[in-house]
Coordinates of C-alpha atoms and ligand atoms in Angstrom, one line a residue:
M1 CA -0.1 0.0 0.1
T2 CA 2.6 2.1 -0.2
S3 CA 1.7 5.8 -1.9
P4 CA 3.8 7.0 -4.2
E5 CA 4.8 10.0 -2.2
T6 CA 5.7 7.7 0.6
P7 CA 8.5 6.0 0.2
E8 CA 9.0 2.2 1.1
T9 CA 11.2 2.7 4.0
L10 CA 9.2 5.5 5.4
D11 CA 6.1 3.8 5.1
T12 CA 7.5 0.9 6.7
L13 CA 8.2 3.3 9.9
R14 CA 4.9 4.3 10.2
R15 CA 2.9 0.9 9.6
V16 CA 4.5 -1.4 11.4
F17 CA 6.9 0.9 14.2
G18 CA 3.9 3.5 14.3
Y19 CA 6.4 6.2 14.3
D20 CA 6.2 9.3 12.3
A21 CA 9.6 10.3 11.5
F22 CA 12.9 9.1 11.3
R23 CA 15.7 9.9 13.8
D24 CA 18.6 11.8 13.4
G25 CA 20.7 9.6 10.9
Q26 CA 18.1 6.4 10.3
R27 CA 16.9 7.5 6.7
E28 CA 20.4 7.6 5.3
I29 CA 21.2 4.7 7.0
I30 CA 18.4 2.8 6.1
E31 CA 18.5 3.8 2.6
H32 CA 22.3 2.7 2.4
V33 CA 21.4 -0.4 3.1
V34 CA 18.7 -1.1 1.0
A35 CA 20.3 -0.1 -1.9
G36 CA 22.8 -3.1 -1.0
G37 CA 25.5 -0.8 0.7
D38 CA 28.2 -2.0 3.5
A39 CA 27.3 0.4 6.9
L40 CA 29.3 1.0 10.0
V41 CA 27.1 2.9 12.2
L42 CA 28.1 4.7 15.3
M43 CA 25.2 5.7 17.6
P44 CA 24.7 6.2 21.2
T45 CA 23.2 3.7 23.3
G46 CA 19.4 4.4 22.9
G47 CA 20.0 6.3 19.5
G48 CA 17.9 3.5 17.6
K49 CA 19.9 1.3 15.5
S50 CA 17.6 -1.5 15.8
L51 CA 15.6 -0.1 12.9
C52 CA 18.5 0.8 11.1
Y53 CA 18.6 -3.1 10.2
Q54 CA 15.1 -3.9 11.2
I55 CA 13.7 -1.9 8.0
P56 CA 15.7 -2.7 5.4
A57 CA 15.2 -6.7 6.4
L58 CA 11.7 -5.7 5.7
V59 CA 11.9 -3.9 2.7
R60 CA 14.6 -6.0 1.0
K61 CA 13.8 -9.7 -0.1
G62 CA 14.6 -12.4 1.9
T63 CA 15.6 -12.8 5.6
G64 CA 18.0 -10.4 7.5
I65 CA 20.6 -12.4 9.7
V66 CA 21.2 -10.5 13.0
V67 CA 24.5 -12.0 14.6
S68 CA 24.0 -10.7 18.6
P69 CA 25.9 -12.0 21.6
L70 CA 23.2 -11.7 23.5
I71 CA 21.5 -14.6 23.7
A72 CA 19.6 -14.0 26.8
L73 CA 17.8 -11.6 25.1
M74 CA 16.9 -13.0 22.2
Q75 CA 13.5 -14.1 23.2
D76 CA 12.5 -10.5 23.9
Q77 CA 13.6 -9.3 20.7
V78 CA 11.8 -11.7 18.7
D79 CA 8.3 -11.3 21.1
A80 CA 8.9 -7.6 20.6
L81 CA 9.5 -8.1 16.6
R82 CA 6.2 -10.5 17.2
A83 CA 3.9 -8.3 18.6
L84 CA 4.6 -5.5 15.6
G85 CA 3.8 -8.5 13.5
V86 CA 6.8 -8.7 12.2
R87 CA 8.1 -12.5 11.3
A88 CA 11.2 -12.9 13.5
G89 CA 12.9 -16.4 14.6
F90 CA 16.4 -16.9 16.7
L91 CA 18.9 -19.8 16.9
N92 CA 21.3 -20.3 19.9
S93 CA 22.0 -23.0 22.1
T94 CA 19.3 -22.5 24.5
Q95 CA 16.9 -24.2 21.9
D96 CA 16.3 -28.0 21.5
F97 CA 16.8 -29.8 18.2
D98 CA 13.0 -29.8 17.6
E99 CA 12.8 -25.9 18.2
R100 CA 16.1 -25.3 16.2
R101 CA 14.6 -27.2 13.2
V102 CA 11.1 -25.6 13.3
V103 CA 13.2 -22.3 12.7
E104 CA 15.4 -23.8 10.4
A105 CA 12.1 -24.6 8.2
Q106 CA 10.5 -21.4 8.8
F107 CA 13.8 -19.7 7.3
T108 CA 13.9 -21.6 4.3
A109 CA 10.6 -21.8 3.2
G110 CA 11.1 -18.1 3.5
E111 CA 8.8 -17.2 6.0
L112 CA 11.0 -14.9 8.5
D113 CA 12.0 -11.5 8.1
L114 CA 14.2 -11.6 10.6
L115 CA 16.4 -14.5 12.3
Y116 CA 18.8 -13.8 15.2
L117 CA 22.0 -16.0 15.3
A118 CA 24.5 -16.1 18.8
P119 CA 28.1 -15.5 16.8
E120 CA 29.5 -19.1 17.6
R121 CA 26.5 -20.8 15.5
L122 CA 28.4 -19.1 12.4
K123 CA 31.3 -21.1 13.2
L124 CA 29.0 -24.5 12.4
A125 CA 29.1 -26.0 8.9
A126 CA 25.4 -26.4 9.4
T127 CA 24.7 -23.0 10.1
V128 CA 26.6 -21.9 6.6
E129 CA 24.6 -24.6 5.1
L130 CA 21.5 -23.3 5.8
L131 CA 22.2 -19.9 4.9
D132 CA 23.0 -21.1 1.9
R133 CA 19.9 -22.9 1.1
G134 CA 17.8 -19.6 2.3
D135 CA 17.3 -16.3 0.8
V136 CA 19.5 -13.7 3.2
S137 CA 18.9 -9.8 2.7
L138 CA 21.5 -8.8 5.0
F139 CA 24.0 -9.3 7.8
A140 CA 23.5 -7.3 10.7
I141 CA 26.1 -7.6 13.2
D142 CA 24.8 -6.0 16.6
E143 CA 27.2 -5.1 19.2
A144 CA 30.3 -4.9 17.0
H145 CA 33.0 -3.5 19.1
C146 CA 32.4 -7.3 20.9
V147 CA 34.9 -7.7 18.0
S148 CA 37.9 -5.2 19.4
Q149 CA 39.9 -7.0 21.9
W150 CA 40.6 -4.3 23.8
G151 CA 37.3 -3.8 25.2
H152 CA 36.0 -5.7 27.9
D153 CA 33.3 -7.4 26.2
F154 CA 35.3 -8.8 23.6
R155 CA 33.6 -12.0 22.2
P156 CA 36.3 -14.4 20.6
D157 CA 33.6 -15.8 18.2
Y158 CA 33.3 -12.3 16.6
L159 CA 36.4 -12.6 14.8
T160 CA 34.9 -15.1 12.8
L161 CA 32.4 -12.9 10.8
S162 CA 35.3 -10.9 9.1
G163 CA 34.6 -14.4 6.8
L164 CA 30.9 -13.2 6.0
H165 CA 32.5 -11.2 3.2
E166 CA 34.2 -13.7 1.5
R167 CA 31.5 -15.9 1.6
W168 CA 28.9 -14.0 0.5
P169 CA 30.5 -10.8 -1.5
D170 CA 27.1 -9.6 -2.2
I171 CA 24.8 -9.5 0.6
P172 CA 24.9 -6.0 2.1
R173 CA 26.6 -5.9 5.9
I174 CA 25.7 -3.6 8.6
A175 CA 27.9 -3.3 11.9
L176 CA 26.6 -1.5 14.7
T177 CA 28.0 -0.1 18.0
A178 CA 27.6 2.5 20.6
T179 CA 31.0 2.2 21.5
A180 CA 32.9 4.6 19.8
T181 CA 36.4 6.7 19.6
E182 CA 38.3 6.8 16.4
A183 CA 40.8 4.0 17.7
T184 CA 37.9 1.2 18.3
R185 CA 35.8 2.4 15.3
G186 CA 39.2 1.9 13.1
E187 CA 39.6 -1.7 14.9
I188 CA 35.9 -2.6 14.0
A189 CA 36.7 -1.5 10.2
S190 CA 39.5 -3.6 9.8
R191 CA 38.5 -7.1 11.7
L192 CA 35.3 -6.9 10.0
R193 CA 36.9 -6.1 6.6
L194 CA 34.3 -2.5 6.6
E195 CA 37.0 -0.4 5.6
Q196 CA 35.4 0.4 2.4
A197 CA 31.7 0.4 3.8
R198 CA 30.5 3.7 4.7
H199 CA 30.6 5.2 8.3
F200 CA 27.8 6.9 9.9
V201 CA 28.4 8.7 12.7
A202 CA 25.3 10.1 14.6
S203 CA 25.5 12.8 17.3
F204 CA 26.2 11.1 20.8
D205 CA 24.3 13.7 22.4
R206 CA 21.3 12.0 24.7
P207 CA 19.6 15.2 25.6
N208 CA 16.9 13.9 28.3
I209 CA 19.8 12.2 30.5
Q210 CA 20.8 14.5 33.0
Y211 CA 24.4 13.6 33.8
R212 CA 25.4 14.1 37.6
I213 CA 28.8 13.6 39.3
E214 CA 29.3 14.1 43.4
P215 CA 32.6 13.2 45.5
K216 CA 31.4 10.3 47.5
T217 CA 31.2 11.0 51.2
D218 CA 28.6 7.7 52.3
A219 CA 27.8 5.9 48.9
K220 CA 24.8 4.0 50.3
R221 CA 23.3 7.1 51.9
Q222 CA 24.1 9.2 49.0
L223 CA 21.9 6.9 46.9
L224 CA 19.0 6.2 49.1
R225 CA 18.9 10.0 49.1
L226 CA 18.5 10.3 45.2
L227 CA 16.2 7.2 44.7
Q228 CA 13.7 8.4 47.6
S229 CA 13.8 12.2 46.6
E230 CA 13.8 12.0 42.8
H231 CA 13.0 8.1 41.7
K232 CA 10.5 6.5 44.1
G233 CA 9.2 3.8 42.2
D234 CA 11.1 4.1 39.0
A235 CA 13.3 1.5 37.3
G236 CA 16.7 1.8 37.2
I237 CA 20.5 0.5 37.4
V238 CA 23.0 0.7 40.0
Y239 CA 27.2 0.1 38.9
C240 CA 29.2 -1.1 41.9
L241 CA 32.8 -2.7 40.9
S242 CA 32.6 -6.4 43.1
R243 CA 30.3 -8.7 43.9
N244 CA 30.7 -8.4 47.0
S245 CA 29.2 -4.7 46.8
V246 CA 26.6 -5.5 44.8
E247 CA 25.2 -8.0 47.1
K248 CA 25.8 -5.5 49.8
N249 CA 23.6 -2.7 48.0
A250 CA 21.5 -4.9 47.0
A251 CA 20.4 -5.7 50.5
F252 CA 20.8 -2.6 51.7
L253 CA 18.0 -1.0 49.3
T254 CA 15.9 -4.0 49.9
E255 CA 16.4 -3.1 53.7
N256 CA 15.1 0.4 53.3
G257 CA 11.8 0.0 51.1
I258 CA 13.0 -0.3 47.6
E259 CA 12.9 -3.5 45.2
A260 CA 16.1 -4.2 44.5
L261 CA 17.8 -7.5 42.7
P262 CA 21.4 -8.7 42.7
Y263 CA 23.1 -9.6 39.5
H264 CA 26.8 -10.7 39.1
A265 CA 29.0 -13.1 37.4
G266 CA 29.3 -15.4 40.8
L267 CA 25.9 -16.0 40.9
D268 CA 24.3 -18.8 39.8
A269 CA 23.3 -18.4 35.5
E270 CA 19.7 -19.1 36.6
I271 CA 19.5 -16.9 38.9
R272 CA 20.9 -14.2 37.0
A273 CA 18.4 -15.2 34.2
A274 CA 15.3 -15.0 36.7
N275 CA 16.5 -11.4 37.9
Q276 CA 17.1 -10.1 34.6
A277 CA 13.6 -11.3 33.5
R278 CA 12.1 -9.6 36.2
F279 CA 14.0 -6.5 35.8
L280 CA 12.8 -6.3 32.5
R281 CA 8.9 -7.4 33.1
E282 CA 8.2 -5.6 36.3
D283 CA 8.1 -1.9 36.7
G284 CA 10.1 -0.3 38.9
L285 CA 13.0 -2.6 39.9
V286 CA 15.9 -1.3 40.7
M287 CA 19.1 -3.8 39.3
V288 CA 22.5 -3.3 41.6
A289 CA 25.0 -5.2 39.1
T290 CA 28.3 -5.4 37.7
I291 CA 29.4 -4.5 34.5
A292 CA 28.5 -8.0 33.4
F293 CA 24.9 -6.5 33.4
G294 CA 23.1 -4.4 30.5
M295 CA 24.4 -5.1 27.2
G296 CA 21.8 -5.0 25.1
I297 CA 18.9 -4.1 27.7
D298 CA 16.5 -2.6 25.5
K299 CA 14.2 -1.9 28.2
P300 CA 13.0 1.9 27.6
D301 CA 12.1 3.3 30.9
V302 CA 15.2 2.9 32.9
R303 CA 14.9 6.2 34.5
F304 CA 18.6 6.2 36.2
V305 CA 21.9 4.8 35.9
A306 CA 23.5 4.9 39.1
H307 CA 27.5 4.5 39.3
L308 CA 29.0 3.6 43.2
D309 CA 32.4 3.1 41.5
L310 CA 34.5 5.5 39.4
P311 CA 34.4 3.9 36.2
K312 CA 37.4 2.7 34.3
S313 CA 37.0 4.8 31.2
V314 CA 34.7 7.3 29.5
E315 CA 33.3 5.0 26.9
G316 CA 32.3 2.8 29.5
Y317 CA 30.7 5.1 31.7
Y318 CA 29.0 6.6 28.2
Q319 CA 27.9 3.3 27.5
E320 CA 26.5 2.3 31.1
T321 CA 24.8 5.7 31.7
G322 CA 23.4 5.1 27.9
R323 CA 21.0 2.6 29.3
A324 CA 18.7 5.3 31.2
G325 CA 15.6 7.2 29.0
R326 CA 16.0 5.0 25.8
D327 CA 12.3 6.5 25.7
G328 CA 13.4 9.8 25.5
L329 CA 12.0 11.3 28.9
P330 CA 14.1 12.8 31.4
S331 CA 16.6 10.8 33.0
T332 CA 19.3 10.9 35.5
A333 CA 23.3 9.3 35.2
W334 CA 24.5 9.5 38.8
L335 CA 28.0 9.0 39.8
A336 CA 29.8 9.1 43.2
Y337 CA 33.5 9.1 43.4
G338 CA 36.0 9.3 46.1
L339 CA 40.2 9.4 47.1
Q340 CA 40.0 5.7 47.2
D341 CA 38.2 4.9 43.7
V342 CA 41.4 6.6 42.3
V343 CA 44.3 4.9 44.4
N344 CA 42.5 1.7 43.4
L345 CA 42.0 2.0 40.3
R346 CA 45.6 3.4 39.8
K347 CA 47.0 0.2 41.8
M348 CA 44.9 -2.2 39.7
I349 CA 46.2 -0.6 36.2
D350 CA 50.0 -0.6 37.6
G351 CA 49.8 -4.4 39.1
G352 CA 47.5 -5.9 36.3
E353 CA 48.5 -7.8 33.5
G354 CA 49.6 -6.5 30.0
D355 CA 52.3 -5.3 28.6
A356 CA 53.6 -1.1 29.2
A357 CA 51.8 -0.2 26.3
H358 CA 48.1 -2.0 27.7
R359 CA 48.7 -0.5 30.8
R360 CA 49.6 3.2 29.6
R361 CA 46.5 2.8 27.5
Q362 CA 44.5 2.1 30.7
A363 CA 45.8 5.0 32.6
M364 CA 44.9 7.2 29.7
H365 CA 41.6 5.8 29.8
L366 CA 41.3 6.9 33.4
D367 CA 42.9 10.2 33.2
S368 CA 39.8 11.0 30.9
M369 CA 37.7 10.0 33.2
L370 CA 39.1 11.8 35.9
A371 CA 39.0 14.8 33.9
L372 CA 35.4 14.3 33.5
C373 CA 34.9 14.0 37.3
E374 CA 37.0 17.3 38.4
T375 CA 35.6 19.5 35.3
V376 CA 34.3 22.9 36.2
E377 CA 32.7 23.0 33.1
C378 CA 29.6 21.3 31.0
R379 CA 29.6 17.6 31.4
R380 CA 27.8 17.2 28.5
V381 CA 30.3 19.1 26.3
Q382 CA 33.2 17.4 27.6
L383 CA 31.9 14.1 27.0
L384 CA 30.8 15.0 23.7
N385 CA 34.6 16.4 23.0
Y386 CA 35.7 13.0 24.2
F387 CA 33.7 11.3 21.1
G388 CA 35.4 14.0 18.9
Q389 CA 32.0 16.1 18.7
P390 CA 31.0 19.5 19.3
G391 CA 28.4 20.8 22.0
E392 CA 27.3 23.8 23.7
P393 CA 26.5 24.3 27.8
C394 CA 23.6 21.8 28.0
G395 CA 21.9 23.3 30.9
N396 CA 21.0 19.4 32.2
C397 CA 24.2 18.5 33.6
D398 CA 25.2 19.3 37.6
T399 CA 27.8 22.4 36.7
C400 CA 25.5 23.9 34.1
L401 CA 22.6 23.7 37.3
T402 CA 24.7 24.7 39.8
P403 CA 28.1 25.7 38.3
P404 CA 31.1 24.7 40.6
E405 CA 33.4 27.5 42.5
T406 CA 36.8 27.3 42.0
W407 CA 39.3 28.2 44.6
D408 CA 43.3 28.4 44.9
A409 CA 44.2 25.4 46.3
T410 CA 47.8 26.2 46.1
V411 CA 49.2 26.5 49.5
P412 CA 46.9 23.1 50.5
A413 CA 48.6 21.4 47.5
Q414 CA 51.9 22.6 48.9
K415 CA 51.5 21.1 52.7
V416 CA 50.4 17.3 51.2
L417 CA 53.2 17.6 48.4
S418 CA 55.9 18.6 51.6
T419 CA 54.3 16.1 54.0
V420 CA 54.8 13.2 50.6
V421 CA 58.2 14.5 50.1
R422 CA 58.9 13.7 53.9
L423 CA 57.3 10.5 54.3
D424 CA 59.1 9.3 50.4
R425 CA 62.5 7.9 52.5
E426 CA 60.8 5.1 54.5
R427 CA 59.6 3.4 51.2
R428 CA 58.6 0.4 52.7
Q429 CA 55.6 1.1 54.7
K430 CA 52.1 2.0 52.8
F431 CA 51.5 6.1 53.7
G432 CA 48.1 6.4 52.1
A433 CA 46.1 9.6 52.0
G434 CA 44.5 8.9 55.3
H435 CA 47.7 8.7 57.1
I436 CA 48.6 12.0 55.3
V437 CA 45.8 13.6 56.3
D438 CA 46.1 12.6 59.8
I439 CA 49.6 14.3 59.7
L440 CA 47.9 17.3 58.6
L441 CA 45.5 17.5 61.3
G442 CA 47.9 16.6 63.6
K443 CA 46.4 13.5 64.7
K444 CA 48.6 11.6 67.4
N445 CA 47.4 8.1 66.3
A446 CA 49.1 4.7 66.4
K447 CA 51.1 4.7 63.1
V448 CA 52.1 8.7 63.6
I449 CA 53.5 7.7 66.9
Q450 CA 55.1 4.6 65.7
F451 CA 57.1 5.9 62.5
D452 CA 57.5 9.4 65.1
H453 CA 55.5 11.4 62.4
D454 CA 54.4 13.8 65.1
S455 CA 57.8 15.2 65.0
L456 CA 57.9 16.3 61.1
K457 CA 57.7 19.8 60.5
V458 CA 54.1 19.3 58.9
F459 CA 52.9 17.9 61.7
G460 CA 49.3 19.7 62.7
I461 CA 50.1 22.4 59.7
G462 CA 46.5 22.0 58.1
T463 CA 44.1 22.3 60.6
D464 CA 42.2 25.0 58.5
L465 CA 40.7 22.4 56.9
R466 CA 38.6 19.6 58.0
D467 CA 39.4 16.0 57.1
V468 CA 36.8 15.4 54.3
E469 CA 38.7 19.2 52.6
W470 CA 41.6 17.3 53.1
R471 CA 40.8 14.4 51.3
G472 CA 39.2 16.1 48.4
V473 CA 42.6 17.9 48.3
V474 CA 44.3 14.6 47.8
R475 CA 42.0 13.2 45.2
Q476 CA 42.4 16.4 43.0
L477 CA 45.9 16.5 43.3
L478 CA 46.1 12.9 42.5
A479 CA 43.3 13.5 38.9
Q480 CA 45.1 16.2 37.8
G481 CA 48.6 14.1 38.2
L482 CA 50.4 16.3 40.8
I483 CA 50.8 13.3 42.8
A484 CA 50.4 9.5 42.0
V485 CA 49.9 6.4 43.8
E486 CA 52.9 3.9 44.2
S487 CA 51.6 0.0 42.8
D488 CA 52.9 -2.1 45.6
H489 CA 51.8 -0.3 48.7
G490 CA 49.4 2.4 47.5
T491 CA 51.9 4.8 48.6
L492 CA 51.3 8.4 47.6
V493 CA 54.5 9.8 45.7
L494 CA 55.5 12.8 43.4
T495 CA 55.4 13.5 39.9
D496 CA 57.4 15.0 37.8
E497 CA 55.2 18.1 37.8
S498 CA 54.8 18.0 41.3
A499 CA 58.3 20.2 42.1
G500 CA 56.8 23.2 40.2
V501 CA 53.9 23.5 42.7
L502 CA 56.4 23.3 45.5
R503 CA 58.7 25.7 44.1
G504 CA 55.6 28.2 44.2
E505 CA 56.1 28.4 40.3
R506 CA 52.9 27.1 39.8
T507 CA 48.9 27.8 41.2
V508 CA 46.7 25.0 41.4
M509 CA 42.7 25.1 41.1
M510 CA 40.4 23.1 42.2
R511 CA 36.8 22.3 42.9
R512 CA 34.9 23.7 45.7
E513 CA 33.6 20.2 47.4
T514 CA 29.9 21.2 48.6
E515 CA 28.2 19.4 50.8
R516 CA 25.3 18.2 48.5
P517 CA 26.0 19.5 45.3
V518 CA 23.3 19.6 43.1
A519 CA 20.6 17.4 44.3
K520 CA 17.8 20.5 44.8
A521 CA 18.0 21.9 41.4
A522 CA 17.9 19.0 39.4
K523 CA 15.2 18.2 41.5
T524 CA 13.4 21.7 40.4
A525 CA 14.2 21.0 36.9
K526 CA 12.9 17.4 36.7
A527 CA 9.8 18.0 38.5
A528 CA 9.4 20.7 35.9
K529 CA 10.0 18.7 33.3
A530 CA 7.8 16.2 34.1
Q531 CA 4.6 18.5 34.8
V532 CA 5.2 19.7 31.1
E533 CA 4.8 15.9 29.8
L534 CA 1.8 15.1 32.0
P535 CA -0.7 17.1 33.1
A536 CA -2.2 16.2 36.5
E537 CA -5.8 15.3 35.1
A538 CA -3.7 12.6 32.8
M539 CA -2.0 11.1 35.9
P540 CA -4.8 8.6 36.9
I541 CA -5.6 8.0 33.3
F542 CA -2.0 7.0 32.6
E543 CA -2.0 4.6 35.9
R544 CA -5.3 3.2 34.4
L545 CA -3.3 2.6 31.4
R546 CA -0.6 1.2 32.9
A547 CA -2.4 -1.3 34.7
W548 CA -4.0 -2.7 31.8
R549 CA -1.1 -3.0 30.2
A550 CA 0.5 -4.6 33.3
A551 CA -2.5 -7.0 33.1
T552 CA -1.7 -7.7 29.3
A553 CA 1.5 -8.2 29.7
K554 CA 1.7 -10.8 32.3
E555 CA -1.3 -12.9 30.4
Q556 CA 1.4 -12.8 27.2
G557 CA 3.9 -13.6 29.3
V558 CA 6.2 -10.6 28.0
P559 CA 7.8 -7.5 29.2
A560 CA 5.1 -4.4 29.8
Y561 CA 7.2 -2.5 27.1
V562 CA 6.5 -4.8 24.3
I563 CA 2.7 -3.8 24.6
F564 CA 3.2 -0.2 24.7
H565 CA 6.1 2.1 26.2
D566 CA 5.6 4.5 28.7
A567 CA 5.9 7.6 26.3
T568 CA 2.9 5.9 24.1
L569 CA 1.0 5.6 26.8
R570 CA 1.6 9.2 28.3
E571 CA 1.1 10.6 24.9
I572 CA -2.5 8.4 24.8
A573 CA -3.8 9.7 28.3
T574 CA -3.2 13.3 27.0
A575 CA -4.4 13.3 23.5
L576 CA -7.2 11.2 25.1
P577 CA -8.2 9.8 21.4
T578 CA -11.9 8.1 21.1
S579 CA -11.3 6.2 17.8
L580 CA -9.2 3.7 16.0
A581 CA -8.1 6.4 13.7
A582 CA -6.9 8.8 16.1
L583 CA -5.6 6.4 18.2
G584 CA -3.4 4.8 15.3
R585 CA -1.7 8.4 15.0
V586 CA -0.2 8.3 18.4
N587 CA 3.8 7.8 18.5
G588 CA 4.6 4.2 18.9
V589 CA 1.1 2.6 17.7
G590 CA 1.6 1.0 14.4
E591 CA -1.0 -1.5 12.2
N592 CA -0.7 -4.5 14.0
K593 CA -0.8 -2.9 17.6
L594 CA -3.8 -1.2 16.9
A595 CA -5.3 -4.0 15.4
K596 CA -4.5 -6.2 18.3
Y597 CA -5.2 -3.7 21.4
G598 CA -6.6 -0.8 20.1
D599 CA -10.5 -1.7 21.1
Q600 CA -9.1 -2.6 24.8
V601 CA -7.2 0.7 24.9
L602 CA -10.4 2.8 24.1
E603 CA -12.3 0.6 26.6
T604 CA -9.8 1.4 29.1
L605 CA -10.1 5.0 28.1
A606 CA -13.8 5.3 28.5
A607 CA -14.3 3.5 31.7
D608 CA -14.1 6.3 33.6
Ligands
ADP701 P1 19.9 1.3 20.2 O1 19.9 0.2 20.0 O2 20.8 2.5 19.5 O3 20.3 2.0 22.2 P2 17.2 1.4 19.8 O4 17.2 0.7 18.5 O5 16.7 0.2 20.8 O6 18.4 2.0 20.6 O7 16.1 2.6 19.8 C1 16.0 2.9 21.3 C2 14.1 3.4 21.7 O8 14.1 4.6 20.7 C3 13.4 2.1 21.0 O9 12.5 2.1 22.3 C4 12.9 2.7 19.7 O10 11.7 1.8 19.8 C5 12.8 4.0 19.7 N1 12.8 4.8 18.0 C6 13.4 4.2 17.4 N2 13.6 4.9 16.4 C7 12.8 6.1 16.3 C8 12.1 6.7 15.8 N3 12.7 7.1 14.4 N4 10.8 7.7 16.2 C9 10.3 7.1 17.4 N5 11.0 6.3 18.3 C10 12.1 5.7 17.5
ZN702 ZN1 25.9 20.8 30.8

């Protein structure tokens, strides 16, 4: 039913997915692949990558093969497509022989628009033969950064994907990823033989996410305050570095009335899968996880992503925070970090595996992350610059909302450095930040007495600042590279840069640490936005629609968002359509869903 003015791609977007218009970049990519071109697509998480291969697969003749490492999510992805009326299936190790047989038969009979495959299946001769027996319209390689050996998501099976090109030279390939510095992009292109492909780089901005970073004082309490004051009843992800802290924080939240589930590699596969399924299916659950969790989680209504430990790189941080707010509604990316984080990560890098070049690279990643944490400028501008893109101060990050004050910390810096100089002579002991602060504050504790440090000239010269303030000074000195951590004991040592400060040739500016930097400003900004989206009278209707959706999702055993997204329900609750035709004009209501749920939605609206 394509009308002459509407190209088939746009028609498919509207009819099948129920969306009005393409987002930035989607149209060009889709047209390029429909025409048979190869593409390498860089788009932020939540940017809308899936449509870039789903629409070409629907428009081109044959079945689109999607290679994805996310076996545990294939069922959900296929369910979501089927709810749209798309003929989709998957093949992976979770199926038994008979289940696979059915899917294979559908594929060879030309009854599938999309077939999801785990990468390891492509190594099997049987899979290659199967693909030869059917009609393949394109290969989509999702999470393409898994081919990069330096990333933490490396999957050896992805290396075999370089063979696709030789085996099926005429079938277009589209590789997609959200992880994308110059270096990673180059690695993906060469390993997947996509040097000749057209590269599409979308804007990395995620304007609906509010970025906030604050010094860590009591991480658990800070998190609880955030969730209670701004994210009551919201779904979200909390990232921690260790399994132990995942368990502890999940328990702490649960004790405090927030339903939270743990997720880490040490848990039984079954428990992990069950927790993931609950997080996807139920409304308002919090997942406390290590970074093992989250890739490919396309739950659209994750309202916050919190980091309780410093991420190792800006790339990782941006990918993790990008899991918030895929539906475009206001969301929070919040990070608490402290002195100990910096010390731990530096030690981990220095004492870690790999050659010197690898360690240098990791240290550079960490430095960029620290620069982001300590910046007094717009966080978003910094993030975009990191990905090589320009940006303007955004008005929706902590530094824009409450511009941090800077202060001249040269004298305190000198005091810390002179203390470090005096301790440096006794190499074999761990003289960490805490000890230095104790000396500056003139505390006669056991360690100070043991090493006779109360006789040092610097003893007690720092009573003008409080303990936390000193820790802030040390942290910022570390971040600025004016002191370093020695790997074996964690002792603080001078760097080449320190001398200039000690000699008084260089001033040191620092961010002023405030008690609770932005929670307030952010809250009002958020509240204001939420009101714009949903007027008070629409709220009960929205809740009624959500209740209908929850019941329907349960009945069908699919996540609620597979039925309709929150954003779609919000639009229905304000537009109050009274006919199927009007309902069909709401964003996110395509032909299939209109036919399936239209009457029920209108009834729910009328049931006042
Ligand atoms: P990514 O894979 O890039 O992280 P997705 O493909 O999951 O992102 O898309 C993110 C969200 O945006 C999804 O909920 C999707 O339905 C929605 N979306 C994508 N393209 C459009 C569009 N053109 N109009 C409206 N919503 C869109
Ligand atoms: Zn900003």
